[in-house]
Structures are given as structure tokens and as C-alpha cells.
mmCIF file with all atom_site columns, C-alpha atoms in Angstrom:
data_model
loop_
_atom_site.group_PDB
_atom_site.id
_atom_site.type_symbol
_atom_site.label_atom_id
_atom_site.label_alt_id
_atom_site.label_comp_id
_atom_site.label_asym_id
_atom_site.label_entity_id
_atom_site.label_seq_id
_atom_site.pdbx_PDB_ins_code
_atom_site.Cartn_x
_atom_site.Cartn_y
_atom_site.Cartn_z
_atom_site.occupancy
_atom_site.B_iso_or_equiv
_atom_site.pdbx_formal_charge
_atom_site.auth_seq_id
_atom_site.auth_comp_id
_atom_site.auth_asym_id
_atom_site.auth_atom_id
_atom_site.pdbx_PDB_model_num
ATOM 1  C CA . MET B 1 1  ? 0.000   0.000  0.000   1.00 0.00 ? 570 MET B CA 1
ATOM 2  C CA . THR B 1 2  ? 1.121   3.502  -0.812  1.00 0.00 ? 571 THR B CA 1
ATOM 3  C CA . TRP B 1 3  ? 0.301   6.855  0.749   1.00 0.00 ? 572 TRP B CA 1
ATOM 4  C CA . PHE B 1 4  ? -0.636  9.637  -1.675  1.00 0.00 ? 573 PHE B CA 1
ATOM 5  C CA . THR B 1 5  ? -1.194  13.346 -1.191  1.00 0.00 ? 574 THR B CA 1
ATOM 6  C CA . VAL B 1 6  ? -4.005  14.851 -3.228  1.00 0.00 ? 575 VAL B CA 1
ATOM 7  C CA . ASP B 1 7  ? -3.936  18.641 -3.570  1.00 0.00 ? 576 ASP B CA 1
ATOM 8  C CA . THR B 1 8  ? -7.069  19.883 -5.317  1.00 0.00 ? 577 THR B CA 1
ATOM 9  C CA . ARG B 1 9  ? -7.662  23.338 -6.770  1.00 0.00 ? 578 ARG B CA 1
ATOM 10 C CA . TYR B 1 10 ? -11.361 24.180 -6.915  1.00 0.00 ? 579 TYR B CA 1
ATOM 11 C CA . ALA B 1 11 ? -13.195 25.569 -9.931  1.00 0.00 ? 580 ALA B CA 1
ATOM 12 C CA . ASP B 1 12 ? -14.248 29.210 -9.579  1.00 0.00 ? 581 ASP B CA 1
ATOM 13 C CA . ASP B 1 13 ? -17.948 28.336 -9.194  1.00 0.00 ? 582 ASP B CA 1
ATOM 14 C CA . VAL B 1 14 ? -18.575 28.712 -5.439  1.00 0.00 ? 583 VAL B CA 1
ATOM 15 C CA . ASP B 1 15 ? -22.220 27.644 -5.740  1.00 0.00 ? 584 ASP B CA 1
ATOM 16 C CA . ARG B 1 16 ? -21.214 24.369 -7.409  1.00 0.00 ? 585 ARG B CA 1
ATOM 17 C CA . LEU B 1 17 ? -18.541 23.823 -4.732  1.00 0.00 ? 586 LEU B CA 1
ATOM 18 C CA . ASN B 1 18 ? -21.021 24.415 -1.908  1.00 0.00 ? 587 ASN B CA 1
ATOM 19 C CA . ALA B 1 19 ? -23.569 22.103 -3.526  1.00 0.00 ? 588 ALA B CA 1
ATOM 20 C CA . ALA B 1 20 ? -21.021 19.284 -3.953  1.00 0.00 ? 589 ALA B CA 1
ATOM 21 C CA . ARG B 1 21 ? -19.292 19.595 -0.574  1.00 0.00 ? 590 ARG B CA 1
ATOM 22 C CA . PRO B 1 22 ? -21.714 17.433 1.495   1.00 0.00 ? 591 PRO B CA 1
ATOM 23 C CA . ALA B 1 23 ? -21.490 14.554 -1.022  1.00 0.00 ? 592 ALA B CA 1
ATOM 24 C CA . HIS B 1 24 ? -17.699 14.910 -1.185  1.00 0.00 ? 593 HIS B CA 1
ATOM 25 C CA . ARG B 1 25 ? -17.455 14.647 2.610   1.00 0.00 ? 594 ARG B CA 1
ATOM 26 C CA . ASP B 1 26 ? -19.829 11.666 2.596   1.00 0.00 ? 595 ASP B CA 1
ATOM 27 C CA . TRP B 1 27 ? -17.532 10.045 -0.002  1.00 0.00 ? 596 TRP B CA 1
ATOM 28 C CA . LEU B 1 28 ? -14.472 10.654 2.204   1.00 0.00 ? 597 LEU B CA 1
ATOM 29 C CA . ARG B 1 29 ? -16.031 9.702  5.568   1.00 0.00 ? 598 ARG B CA 1
ATOM 30 C CA . PRO B 1 30 ? -15.893 5.874  5.244   1.00 0.00 ? 599 PRO B CA 1
ATOM 31 C CA . MET B 1 31 ? -12.260 6.107  4.120   1.00 0.00 ? 600 MET B CA 1
ATOM 32 C CA . VAL B 1 32 ? -11.452 8.298  7.126   1.00 0.00 ? 601 VAL B CA 1
ATOM 33 C CA . ASP B 1 33 ? -13.254 5.885  9.446   1.00 0.00 ? 602 ASP B CA 1
ATOM 34 C CA . SER B 1 34 ? -11.312 2.909  8.035   1.00 0.00 ? 603 SER B CA 1
ATOM 35 C CA . GLY B 1 35 ? -7.957  4.697  8.225   1.00 0.00 ? 604 GLY B CA 1
ATOM 36 C CA . GLN B 1 36 ? -7.543  4.829  4.448   1.00 0.00 ? 605 GLN B CA 1
ATOM 37 C CA . VAL B 1 37 ? -7.672  8.626  4.573   1.00 0.00 ? 606 VAL B CA 1
ATOM 38 C CA . LEU B 1 38 ? -5.306  10.073 7.153   1.00 0.00 ? 607 LEU B CA 1
ATOM 39 C CA . ALA B 1 39 ? -6.586  13.659 7.054   1.00 0.00 ? 608 ALA B CA 1
ATOM 40 C CA . ALA B 1 40 ? -8.607  15.881 4.744   1.00 0.00 ? 609 ALA B CA 1
ATOM 41 C CA . GLY B 1 41 ? -9.776  19.457 4.547   1.00 0.00 ? 610 GLY B CA 1
ATOM 42 C CA . PRO B 1 42 ? -9.940  22.684 2.581   1.00 0.00 ? 611 PRO B CA 1
ATOM 43 C CA . TRP B 1 43 ? -7.158  25.254 2.426   1.00 0.00 ? 612 TRP B CA 1
ATOM 44 C CA . ALA B 1 44 ? -7.847  28.226 4.713   1.00 0.00 ? 613 ALA B CA 1
ATOM 45 C CA . ASP B 1 45 ? -8.035  30.583 1.723   1.00 0.00 ? 614 ASP B CA 1
ATOM 46 C CA . GLY B 1 46 ? -10.820 28.507 0.109   1.00 0.00 ? 615 GLY B CA 1
ATOM 47 C CA . SER B 1 47 ? -8.864  27.912 -3.093  1.00 0.00 ? 616 SER B CA 1
ATOM 48 C CA . GLY B 1 48 ? -8.854  24.142 -2.760  1.00 0.00 ? 617 GLY B CA 1
ATOM 49 C CA . GLY B 1 49 ? -8.334  21.234 -0.431  1.00 0.00 ? 618 GLY B CA 1
ATOM 50 C CA . PHE B 1 50 ? -5.883  18.522 0.478   1.00 0.00 ? 619 PHE B CA 1
ATOM 51 C CA . PHE B 1 51 ? -6.055  14.957 1.702   1.00 0.00 ? 620 PHE B CA 1
ATOM 52 C CA . VAL B 1 52 ? -3.724  12.060 2.398   1.00 0.00 ? 621 VAL B CA 1
ATOM 53 C CA . LEU B 1 53 ? -4.978  8.674  1.222   1.00 0.00 ? 622 LEU B CA 1
ATOM 54 C CA . ARG B 1 54 ? -3.622  5.146  1.191   1.00 0.00 ? 623 ARG B CA 1
ATOM 55 C CA . ALA B 1 55 ? -4.213  3.014  -1.904  1.00 0.00 ? 624 ALA B CA 1
ATOM 56 C CA . ALA B 1 56 ? -2.721  -0.133 -3.407  1.00 0.00 ? 625 ALA B CA 1
ATOM 57 C CA . ASP B 1 57 ? -1.320  1.870  -6.314  1.00 0.00 ? 626 ASP B CA 1
ATOM 58 C CA . ARG B 1 58 ? -1.941  4.883  -8.535  1.00 0.00 ? 627 ARG B CA 1
ATOM 59 C CA . ALA B 1 59 ? -4.546  2.975  -10.558 1.00 0.00 ? 628 ALA B CA 1
ATOM 60 C CA . GLU B 1 60 ? -6.653  2.384  -7.437  1.00 0.00 ? 629 GLU B CA 1
ATOM 61 C CA . LEU B 1 61 ? -6.271  6.032  -6.439  1.00 0.00 ? 630 LEU B CA 1
ATOM 62 C CA . ASP B 1 62 ? -7.433  7.118  -9.900  1.00 0.00 ? 631 ASP B CA 1
ATOM 63 C CA . GLU B 1 63 ? -10.508 4.870  -9.594  1.00 0.00 ? 632 GLU B CA 1
ATOM 64 C CA . LEU B 1 64 ? -11.343 6.383  -6.216  1.00 0.00 ? 633 LEU B CA 1
ATOM 65 C CA . LEU B 1 65 ? -10.920 9.935  -7.508  1.00 0.00 ? 634 LEU B CA 1
ATOM 66 C CA . ALA B 1 66 ? -13.139 9.170  -10.497 1.00 0.00 ? 635 ALA B CA 1
ATOM 67 C CA . ALA B 1 67 ? -15.975 8.487  -8.029  1.00 0.00 ? 636 ALA B CA 1
ATOM 68 C CA . ASP B 1 68 ? -15.347 11.664 -5.981  1.00 0.00 ? 637 ASP B CA 1
ATOM 69 C CA . PRO B 1 69 ? -18.314 14.045 -6.224  1.00 0.00 ? 638 PRO B CA 1
ATOM 70 C CA . TYR B 1 70 ? -15.815 16.871 -6.775  1.00 0.00 ? 639 TYR B CA 1
ATOM 71 C CA . THR B 1 71 ? -14.723 15.052 -9.932  1.00 0.00 ? 640 THR B CA 1
ATOM 72 C CA . LEU B 1 72 ? -18.237 14.107 -11.023 1.00 0.00 ? 641 LEU B CA 1
ATOM 73 C CA . GLN B 1 73 ? -19.604 17.618 -10.445 1.00 0.00 ? 642 GLN B CA 1
ATOM 74 C CA . GLU B 1 74 ? -16.542 19.300 -11.987 1.00 0.00 ? 643 GLU B CA 1
ATOM 75 C CA . VAL B 1 75 ? -15.513 21.065 -8.792  1.00 0.00 ? 644 VAL B CA 1
ATOM 76 C CA . ALA B 1 76 ? -11.919 19.797 -9.000  1.00 0.00 ? 645 ALA B CA 1
ATOM 77 C CA . ALA B 1 77 ? -10.347 22.117 -11.583 1.00 0.00 ? 646 ALA B CA 1
ATOM 78 C CA . ALA B 1 78 ? -6.884  20.582 -11.098 1.00 0.00 ? 647 ALA B CA 1
ATOM 79 C CA . ARG B 1 79 ? -5.129  18.088 -8.865  1.00 0.00 ? 648 ARG B CA 1
ATOM 80 C CA . VAL B 1 80 ? -1.504  17.552 -7.914  1.00 0.00 ? 649 VAL B CA 1
ATOM 81 C CA . ILE B 1 81 ? -0.955  13.996 -6.730  1.00 0.00 ? 650 ILE B CA 1
ATOM 82 C CA . ARG B 1 82 ? 2.237   12.714 -5.186  1.00 0.00 ? 651 ARG B CA 1
ATOM 83 C CA . GLU B 1 83 ? 3.328   9.475  -3.552  1.00 0.00 ? 652 GLU B CA 1
ATOM 84 C CA . TRP B 1 84 ? 4.301   10.249 0.019   1.00 0.00 ? 653 TRP B CA 1
ATOM 85 C CA . ASN B 1 85 ? 6.847   8.214  1.900   1.00 0.00 ? 654 ASN B CA 1
ATOM 86 C CA . ILE B 1 86 ? 5.840   8.809  5.528   1.00 0.00 ? 655 ILE B CA 1
ATOM 87 C CA . VAL B 1 87 ? 8.800   8.002  7.779   1.00 0.00 ? 656 VAL B CA 1
ATOM 88 C CA . LEU B 1 88 ? 7.810   9.695  11.046  1.00 0.00 ? 657 LEU B CA 1
ATOM 89 C CA . GLY B 1 89 ? 4.455   9.794  12.804  1.00 0.00 ? 658 GLY B CA 1
ATOM 90 C CA . THR B 1 90 ? 1.658   7.350  13.402  1.00 0.00 ? 659 THR B CA 1
ATOM 91 C CA . PRO B 1 91 ? 1.132   6.341  9.734   1.00 0.00 ? 660 PRO B CA 1
ATOM 92 C CA . ALA B 1 92 ? 4.761   5.198  9.563   1.00 0.00 ? 661 ALA B CA 1
ATOM 93 C CA . ALA B 1 93 ? 3.897   2.533  12.150  1.00 0.00 ? 662 ALA B CA 1
ATOM 94 C CA . LEU B 1 94 ? 1.224   1.137  9.817   1.00 0.00 ? 663 LEU B CA 1
ATOM 95 C CA . ASP B 1 95 ? 3.732   0.058  7.154   1.00 0.00 ? 664 ASP B CA 1
#
């Protein structure tokens, strides 16, 4: 399993963002509860959000993101995804 960071820049349509946010959080919640998502939340300036997610590989991550309401409702204008090698902190103990 691999940890990934997902940095999302939101589209400029605030109404669409606000409409999609509850479904996006509902999509994330089971992954948070299971430990698959380490943390998630919007940037303080409202320009986007960030989460840390564990997946088998990039293909699985891409499948998950394809089902994200922010993807489906075109709220995610852009994403920067990186593999993250956590070496210190609680997640490091999970490997």
C-alpha cells in the first residue's frame, strides 16, 4: 500500500462547490473511518483542499478519484498527486 497526497484546486464556481461539498465529505467519511484517509480538509483561503490517502497503487487512487463528487460535479479544476513516503508519525507505524 502507498500513501498519496491529493492537492485539489477548486473551480471558480462557489455555488457548485457548496452544492457538492456534502457529497464529497460523505464520499471521504468511510475512508477516514477505516484509516484509508489520514486527514482531509480545505485550504484556509478557500482555493482548494488537500487529503492524504492510502491506496494499493496509482490505478486504485485514480478509480477512487473518479468516483469523488468533486470530480463528477466538476468542482476539481486541477489536482496535484504525489506518492508520500511517511517516515515519522503514526502512519509510519502502519507500514
